[in-house]
CSV table of C-alpha atoms in Angstrom, one decimal:
chain,number,residue,atom,x,y,z
A,154,ILE,CA,-12.7,46.7,2.5
A,155,ILE,CA,-17.0,46.0,3.5
A,156,ASN,CA,-19.6,45.6,1.0
A,157,GLN,CA,-22.9,46.1,2.0
A,158,TYR,CA,-24.9,44.4,-1.3
A,159,GLY,CA,-26.9,41.3,-0.9
A,160,GLY,CA,-27.2,38.3,-4.2
A,161,LYS,CA,-26.4,35.4,-5.3
A,162,MET,CA,-22.7,35.3,-6.9
A,163,THR,CA,-20.4,32.2,-8.6
A,164,THR,CA,-17.3,30.6,-6.5
A,165,GLU,CA,-15.2,32.5,-9.2
A,166,LYS,CA,-17.0,35.7,-8.5
A,167,LEU,CA,-16.4,35.2,-5.0
A,168,GLU,CA,-12.9,34.1,-5.4
A,169,GLN,CA,-11.9,37.6,-7.2
A,170,GLU,CA,-14.0,39.8,-4.4
A,171,LEU,CA,-11.9,37.9,-1.8
A,172,LYS,CA,-8.6,38.2,-4.1
A,173,GLN,CA,-9.6,42.1,-4.0
A,174,GLU,CA,-9.7,42.0,0.0
A,175,LYS,CA,-13.4,42.7,-0.5
A,176,LEU,CA,-15.3,41.0,2.4
A,177,ASN,CA,-19.5,41.2,2.9
A,178,SER,CA,-21.1,41.3,6.1
A,179,ILE,CA,-23.0,38.2,5.4
A,180,TYR,CA,-22.3,35.0,3.5
A,181,LEU,CA,-24.4,31.8,2.7
A,182,LEU,CA,-21.9,29.4,1.5
A,183,TYR,CA,-23.2,25.7,0.1
A,184,GLY,CA,-23.0,23.1,-2.0
A,185,GLU,CA,-20.9,19.8,-2.8
A,186,GLU,CA,-17.7,20.9,-3.7
A,187,GLU,CA,-15.8,20.6,-0.1
A,188,TYR,CA,-12.8,21.7,-1.1
A,189,LEU,CA,-13.4,25.0,-2.8
A,190,LEU,CA,-16.0,26.0,0.0
A,191,ASP,CA,-13.5,25.4,3.5
A,192,THR,CA,-10.7,27.4,1.1
A,193,THR,CA,-12.9,30.0,0.9
A,194,VAL,CA,-13.9,30.0,4.5
A,195,LYS,CA,-10.3,29.9,5.2
A,196,LYS,CA,-9.5,33.1,3.0
A,197,ILE,CA,-12.5,35.1,4.7
A,198,LYS,CA,-11.1,34.1,8.1
A,199,LYS,CA,-7.4,35.3,7.1
A,200,LEU,CA,-8.9,38.9,5.8
A,201,PHE,CA,-10.5,38.9,9.0
A,202,GLY,CA,-7.6,39.1,11.1
A,203,ASP,CA,-6.6,38.1,14.1
A,204,MET,CA,-9.3,35.7,15.9
A,205,LEU,CA,-9.6,35.0,19.6
A,206,LEU,CA,-12.2,32.1,19.9
A,207,GLY,CA,-15.3,33.1,22.7
A,208,ILE,CA,-14.3,37.1,22.3
A,209,ASN,CA,-14.3,37.9,18.6
A,210,TYR,CA,-14.2,34.8,16.8
A,211,ILE,CA,-17.5,32.4,17.8
A,212,GLN,CA,-18.7,29.1,16.5
A,213,ILE,CA,-22.1,27.6,16.2
A,214,ASP,CA,-24.2,25.0,15.1
A,215,GLU,CA,-27.2,23.2,15.4
A,216,THR,CA,-26.6,22.7,19.4
A,217,ASN,CA,-26.5,25.9,20.1
A,218,ILE,CA,-28.3,27.8,17.5
A,219,SER,CA,-30.4,29.9,19.7
A,220,SER,CA,-27.5,31.9,21.0
A,221,LEU,CA,-26.7,33.6,17.3
A,222,ILE,CA,-29.1,36.5,17.9
A,223,PRO,CA,-27.3,37.3,21.5
A,224,GLU,CA,-23.7,36.5,20.0
A,225,ILE,CA,-24.9,39.3,17.3
A,226,GLN,CA,-25.8,41.9,19.7
A,227,MET,CA,-22.7,41.2,22.1
A,228,PRO,CA,-19.7,43.4,21.4
A,229,SER,CA,-16.2,42.0,20.9
A,230,PHE,CA,-14.7,44.0,23.6
A,231,GLY,CA,-11.1,45.4,22.5
A,232,TYR,CA,-11.9,44.3,18.9
A,233,ASP,CA,-13.8,46.2,15.9
A,234,LYS,CA,-15.4,43.3,15.0
A,235,LYS,CA,-17.0,40.1,15.7
A,236,LEU,CA,-16.6,36.8,13.4
A,237,ILE,CA,-19.4,34.1,13.9
A,238,VAL,CA,-19.6,31.2,12.0
A,239,VAL,CA,-22.8,29.2,12.0
A,240,LYS,CA,-22.5,25.5,10.5
A,241,ASN,CA,-24.8,22.8,9.4
A,242,SER,CA,-27.1,24.5,12.2
A,243,GLY,CA,-30.4,22.7,10.2
A,244,LEU,CA,-32.0,26.2,9.5
A,245,PHE,CA,-32.1,25.4,5.7
A,246,LYS,CA,-32.4,21.4,5.4
A,247,LYS,CA,-35.0,20.8,2.8
A,248,SER,CA,-37.9,18.6,3.4
A,249,LYS,CA,-37.8,15.2,2.2
A,250,THR,CA,-40.0,12.5,2.6
A,251,GLY,CA,-38.8,9.9,5.0
A,252,GLY,CA,-36.8,12.8,6.2
A,253,ARG,CA,-36.3,15.3,8.7
A,254,LYS,CA,-38.4,18.0,8.1
A,255,THR,CA,-38.6,21.6,8.8
A,256,SER,CA,-40.7,21.6,12.3
A,257,LYS,CA,-43.1,24.7,13.3
A,258,THR,CA,-40.6,26.1,16.0
A,259,ASP,CA,-38.1,25.9,13.3
A,260,ASN,CA,-39.8,27.9,10.9
A,261,SER,CA,-40.5,30.6,13.4
A,262,PHE,CA,-36.8,30.6,14.4
A,263,GLN,CA,-35.6,31.1,11.0
A,264,SER,CA,-38.4,33.3,10.6
A,265,LYS,CA,-37.3,35.4,13.9
A,266,ILE,CA,-33.3,35.7,12.5
A,267,ALA,CA,-34.6,36.8,9.3
A,268,THR,CA,-36.3,39.8,10.8
A,269,PHE,CA,-33.4,40.2,13.1
A,270,ILE,CA,-31.1,40.6,9.8
A,271,GLU,CA,-33.7,43.0,8.4
A,272,GLU,CA,-34.0,45.1,11.6
A,273,ASN,CA,-30.9,44.9,12.3
A,274,ILE,CA,-28.5,45.3,9.1
A,275,LYS,CA,-26.5,48.8,10.0
A,276,LEU,CA,-25.6,46.7,13.2
A,277,ILE,CA,-24.2,44.1,11.4
A,278,ASN,CA,-22.4,46.1,8.7
A,279,GLU,CA,-20.7,47.4,11.4
A,280,ALA,CA,-19.4,45.0,13.6
A,281,VAL,CA,-20.3,41.7,12.6
A,282,ILE,CA,-19.1,39.3,9.8
A,283,LEU,CA,-21.8,36.4,10.1
A,284,ILE,CA,-20.9,33.4,8.0
A,285,PHE,CA,-23.6,30.6,7.5
A,286,ILE,CA,-22.0,27.4,6.2
A,287,GLU,CA,-24.6,24.1,5.3
A,288,GLU,CA,-24.6,20.8,2.7
A,289,GLU,CA,-27.8,22.1,1.1
A,290,ILE,CA,-30.5,24.6,1.4
A,291,ASP,CA,-34.0,24.9,0.3
A,292,ALA,CA,-34.1,27.9,-2.0
A,293,GLY,CA,-37.5,29.1,-0.6
A,294,ASN,CA,-36.3,28.7,3.0
A,295,ILE,CA,-37.4,32.9,4.1
A,296,LEU,CA,-33.6,33.0,6.1
A,297,ALA,CA,-32.0,32.1,2.7
A,298,LYS,CA,-34.2,34.6,0.7
A,299,ALA,CA,-33.3,37.7,3.8
A,300,ILE,CA,-29.6,36.5,3.3
A,301,GLU,CA,-29.7,36.7,-0.5
A,302,LYS,CA,-30.9,40.3,0.1
A,303,TYR,CA,-28.7,41.6,2.4
A,304,GLY,CA,-25.3,38.9,2.2
A,305,ILE,CA,-23.5,36.8,-0.4
A,306,VAL,CA,-25.2,33.4,-1.5
A,307,CYS,CA,-22.7,30.8,-3.2
A,308,ASN,CA,-23.3,27.7,-4.4
A,309,PHE,CA,-20.5,25.4,-4.6
A,310,GLU,CA,-21.3,23.2,-7.2
A,311,LYS,CA,-18.7,20.5,-8.5
A,312,LEU,CA,-16.6,21.2,-11.2
A,313,LYS,CA,-16.7,20.6,-14.6
A,314,PRO,CA,-14.0,18.7,-16.2
A,315,ALA,CA,-12.5,21.5,-18.0
A,316,GLN,CA,-12.9,24.5,-14.9
A,317,ILE,CA,-10.8,21.4,-13.0
A,318,ALA,CA,-8.4,21.5,-16.0
A,319,VAL,CA,-7.8,25.4,-15.7
A,320,ARG,CA,-7.3,25.1,-11.6
A,321,LEU,CA,-4.7,22.8,-12.1
A,322,LYS,CA,-3.0,23.9,-14.6
A,323,ALA,CA,-2.5,27.2,-12.8
A,324,ILE,CA,-1.2,24.8,-10.1
A,325,CYS,CA,1.6,23.1,-12.4
A,326,ASN,CA,2.5,26.5,-14.2
A,327,ALA,CA,3.2,28.1,-10.3
A,328,TYR,CA,5.7,25.4,-9.7
A,329,LYS,CA,7.1,25.5,-13.5
A,330,VAL,CA,5.7,22.0,-14.6
A,331,LYS,CA,3.8,21.3,-17.8
A,332,ILE,CA,1.0,19.6,-18.7
A,333,ASP,CA,-0.8,19.1,-21.4
A,334,ASP,CA,-4.4,19.0,-22.4
A,335,ARG,CA,-5.1,15.4,-23.1
A,336,THR,CA,-2.9,14.2,-20.3
A,337,MET,CA,-5.0,16.6,-17.7
A,338,GLN,CA,-7.8,15.3,-18.5
A,339,GLU,CA,-7.0,11.2,-18.5
A,340,PHE,CA,-5.7,12.8,-15.0
A,341,ILE,CA,-9.2,13.7,-14.4
A,342,GLU,CA,-11.2,10.9,-15.7
A,343,ASN,CA,-8.9,8.3,-13.3
A,344,CYS,CA,-8.7,10.2,-10.1
A,345,GLY,CA,-12.2,11.8,-10.3
A,346,THR,CA,-13.6,15.4,-9.9
A,347,SER,CA,-13.1,16.1,-5.9
A,348,MET,CA,-10.9,19.1,-5.9
A,349,GLN,CA,-9.2,17.7,-2.7
A,350,VAL,CA,-8.4,14.4,-4.5
A,351,LEU,CA,-7.1,15.7,-7.2
A,352,ILE,CA,-5.0,18.7,-5.7
A,353,ASN,CA,-3.5,16.0,-3.5
A,354,GLU,CA,-2.4,13.5,-6.7
A,355,ILE,CA,-1.2,16.6,-8.9
A,356,ARG,CA,1.1,17.5,-6.1
A,357,LYS,CA,2.9,13.9,-6.1
A,358,LEU,CA,3.0,14.4,-9.8
A,359,ILE,CA,4.6,17.9,-9.5
A,360,GLU,CA,7.4,16.6,-7.3
A,361,TYR,CA,7.8,13.5,-9.3
A,362,ALA,CA,8.0,15.6,-12.6
A,363,GLY,CA,10.3,18.3,-11.1
A,364,GLU,CA,10.9,22.1,-12.0
A,365,ASN,CA,10.6,22.5,-15.7
A,366,GLY,CA,9.4,18.8,-16.2
A,367,THR,CA,6.8,17.3,-17.5
A,368,ILE,CA,3.6,15.6,-15.9
A,369,THR,CA,3.1,12.4,-18.5
A,370,LYS,CA,0.8,9.6,-18.5
A,371,GLU,CA,3.2,6.8,-17.5
A,372,ALA,CA,3.8,8.8,-14.4
A,373,ILE,CA,-0.1,9.2,-13.7
A,374,SER,CA,-0.2,5.5,-14.4
A,375,LEU,CA,2.6,5.0,-12.1
A,376,LEU,CA,1.9,7.2,-8.9
A,377,SER,CA,-1.9,8.5,-9.1
A,378,VAL,CA,-4.4,6.8,-7.0
A,379,LYS,CA,-7.2,6.0,-9.4
A,380,GLU,CA,-11.2,6.8,-8.0
A,381,LEU,CA,-12.9,3.4,-7.7
A,382,ASP,CA,-15.6,4.1,-10.2
A,383,SER,CA,-12.3,4.4,-12.9
A,384,VAL,CA,-10.8,1.2,-11.6
A,385,ILE,CA,-14.2,-0.4,-12.4
A,386,PHE,CA,-14.5,1.3,-15.9
A,387,ASP,CA,-10.9,-0.6,-16.5
A,388,LEU,CA,-12.3,-3.8,-15.2
A,389,THR,CA,-15.1,-4.2,-17.5
A,390,ASP,CA,-13.0,-3.2,-20.3
A,391,SER,CA,-10.8,-6.5,-19.3
A,392,LEU,CA,-14.3,-8.4,-19.4
A,393,GLY,CA,-15.1,-7.1,-22.5
A,394,LYS,CA,-12.1,-8.1,-23.7
A,395,LYS,CA,-12.2,-11.3,-22.3
A,396,ASN,CA,-9.3,-11.1,-20.7
A,397,ILE,CA,-10.0,-12.8,-17.2
A,398,THR,CA,-5.7,-12.5,-15.9
A,399,ASN,CA,-6.6,-8.8,-15.8
A,400,ALA,CA,-9.8,-8.7,-14.6
A,401,LEU,CA,-9.0,-10.8,-11.9
A,402,GLU,CA,-5.6,-8.8,-11.0
A,403,ILE,CA,-7.7,-5.3,-11.0
A,404,LEU,CA,-10.1,-6.6,-8.5
A,405,HIS,CA,-7.5,-8.5,-6.2
A,406,GLU,CA,-5.5,-5.1,-6.5
A,407,LEU,CA,-8.9,-3.5,-5.3
A,408,ILE,CA,-9.1,-5.7,-2.5
A,409,TYR,CA,-5.3,-5.6,-1.2
A,410,ASN,CA,-5.7,-1.7,-1.2
A,411,LYS,CA,-8.5,-2.6,1.1
A,412,GLU,CA,-11.5,-1.3,-0.7
A,413,PRO,CA,-14.7,-2.5,0.7
A,414,ILE,CA,-15.6,-6.0,-1.3
A,415,GLN,CA,-19.2,-4.7,-0.7
A,416,LYS,CA,-18.7,-1.4,-1.9
A,417,ILE,CA,-17.1,-3.1,-5.0
A,418,LEU,CA,-20.2,-5.1,-5.6
A,419,VAL,CA,-22.7,-2.4,-5.3
A,420,THR,CA,-20.3,-0.8,-7.8
A,421,LEU,CA,-19.8,-2.9,-10.3
A,422,TYR,CA,-23.7,-3.4,-10.0
A,423,GLY,CA,-24.6,0.0,-10.5
A,424,HIS,CA,-21.9,0.3,-13.7
A,425,PHE,CA,-23.3,-2.2,-15.7
A,426,LYS,CA,-26.7,-0.4,-14.5
A,427,LYS,CA,-25.5,2.3,-16.8
A,428,ILE,CA,-24.4,0.4,-19.4
A,429,TYR,CA,-27.8,-1.0,-19.9
A,430,LEU,CA,-29.3,2.1,-19.8
A,431,THR,CA,-27.0,3.4,-22.3
A,432,LYS,CA,-27.6,0.6,-24.0
A,433,LEU,CA,-31.8,1.3,-24.2
A,434,ALA,CA,-30.9,4.8,-24.7
A,435,ILE,CA,-29.3,4.1,-27.6
A,436,GLU,CA,-31.8,1.9,-29.0
A,437,TYR,CA,-34.6,4.2,-28.4
A,438,ASN,CA,-32.6,7.4,-29.8
A,439,LYS,CA,-32.6,8.9,-26.2
A,440,ASN,CA,-30.1,11.1,-25.0
A,441,ILE,CA,-27.6,9.3,-23.1
A,442,VAL,CA,-26.5,12.1,-20.5
A,443,GLU,CA,-30.1,12.5,-19.9
A,444,ALA,CA,-30.9,8.8,-19.5
A,445,LEU,CA,-27.6,8.5,-17.2
A,446,LYS,CA,-28.9,11.2,-14.9
A,447,LEU,CA,-25.5,12.3,-15.0
A,448,LYS,CA,-24.4,15.7,-13.0
A,449,PRO,CA,-22.8,18.6,-15.3
A,450,ASN,CA,-19.2,17.7,-14.1
A,451,GLN,CA,-19.7,13.7,-15.3
A,452,THR,CA,-20.7,14.2,-18.8
A,453,PHE,CA,-17.9,13.4,-20.4
A,454,LEU,CA,-18.4,9.6,-18.7
A,455,ALA,CA,-21.1,9.3,-21.4
A,456,ASN,CA,-18.8,8.5,-24.4
A,457,LYS,CA,-17.2,6.0,-22.1
A,458,TYR,CA,-20.2,4.2,-21.5
A,459,ARG,CA,-21.1,3.9,-25.2
A,460,GLN,CA,-17.6,2.7,-25.7
A,461,GLN,CA,-18.6,-0.1,-23.6
A,462,VAL,CA,-21.8,-1.1,-24.5
A,463,GLU,CA,-20.4,-2.6,-27.6
A,464,TYR,CA,-18.9,-5.3,-25.4
A,465,PHE,CA,-21.9,-6.6,-24.2
A,466,SER,CA,-26.0,-8.0,-25.7
A,467,LYS,CA,-28.7,-6.9,-24.0
A,468,LYS,CA,-29.2,-10.2,-22.7
A,469,HIS,CA,-26.1,-10.3,-21.1
A,470,LEU,CA,-26.0,-7.4,-19.4
A,471,ARG,CA,-29.8,-8.4,-17.9
A,472,LYS,CA,-28.1,-11.4,-16.7
A,473,ILE,CA,-25.0,-9.8,-15.4
A,474,LEU,CA,-27.2,-7.9,-12.9
A,475,GLN,CA,-29.3,-10.3,-12.0
A,476,GLU,CA,-26.4,-12.4,-11.1
A,477,LEU,CA,-25.1,-9.3,-9.2
A,478,ILE,CA,-28.4,-9.2,-7.1
A,479,ASP,CA,-28.8,-12.8,-6.5
A,480,LEU,CA,-25.0,-12.5,-5.1
A,481,ASP,CA,-25.5,-9.8,-2.7
A,482,TYR,CA,-28.8,-11.8,-1.6
A,483,ASN,CA,-27.1,-15.2,-1.1
A,484,TYR,CA,-23.6,-13.4,0.8
A,485,LYS,CA,-26.5,-11.7,3.4
A,486,GLN,CA,-28.2,-15.1,3.8
A,487,GLY,CA,-24.3,-16.6,4.5
A,488,ASN,CA,-25.0,-18.9,1.7
A,489,ILE,CA,-22.0,-18.0,-0.2
A,490,ASP,CA,-18.4,-15.8,-0.1
A,491,ILE,CA,-18.7,-13.0,-1.4
A,492,ASN,CA,-15.1,-13.0,-3.1
A,493,VAL,CA,-15.4,-16.6,-4.6
A,494,GLY,CA,-19.1,-15.2,-6.2
A,495,LEU,CA,-17.3,-12.0,-7.6
A,496,GLU,CA,-14.7,-14.1,-8.7
A,497,ALA,CA,-17.2,-17.0,-10.2
A,498,ILE,CA,-19.3,-14.0,-12.1
A,499,LEU,CA,-16.3,-12.7,-13.5
A,500,CYS,CA,-14.7,-15.9,-14.9
A,501,THR,CA,-18.4,-16.4,-16.6
A,502,TYR,CA,-17.9,-13.3,-18.7
A,503,CYS,CA,-14.5,-13.8,-19.5
A,504,GLY,CA,-14.9,-17.0,-20.6
């Protein structure tokens, strides 16, 4: 079934349309949730049917974008339709100071494609399914507006924990495995909000629990790989509770698991900066979510930062931040071993 209407569509609505085997002629898919975006593209390809690369299946990117219009015009010999996937074309990028700005040539080509779609929409509806895949788009982009008029535009935003929980529970139910709401919440807090990571981790837990089994907090602790940010929360808890042994064990485990020490340092600095900003937000009666600029899928972190604020005074937080900055500088100058320096800072604040 080919729909011939345009507009913005939510991820859920698009999934529902594809489940009903409804295809549109033009799609513009973008956003941070790569797993769901990739899954959607696979569903469209499956509904499209047999694909022969170079005949009825064409791949286009920034290097060969000039061939887009000729490919739309050229019949797919022996096939009713042609599937054209245009990925990271560079035509929808936002202009940023210091970054790549949209050139006059790009603007001209965007206009050319937009005009072509406008004037040849009947041909496209009859002979082509066109999918544009981008990391981000400029909503004011002339081509994006044309696609919104004649096709489907869908932003694959990072899902909120409640939305993630619904999807993961559906997977568990399919395998007849139980998990309660609190355990699911802890699982998401530990492993982050990337659907690809979470699905990989939940599959391990499903296998471990077995049919008619139950996923427990103990199993999550035993089997799941924690996201770095979640591990840093644990490390900070140990610092706040003056547990030097546990703090160093967490650090050494991160290093053992080949987490780059520089990344650990940067993440730890960012974490303490957010604790400091939380401290100020509470002091001046400001909204913590706004103060930390948390995304919609990260709002649950506000309570976790609020809890850790109690461990440290403003004076201590400023000192920790300065020592982490100094360590970064001295390490880059070759004045100190970064592992030794980081352990020294941890020991200082556990003492």
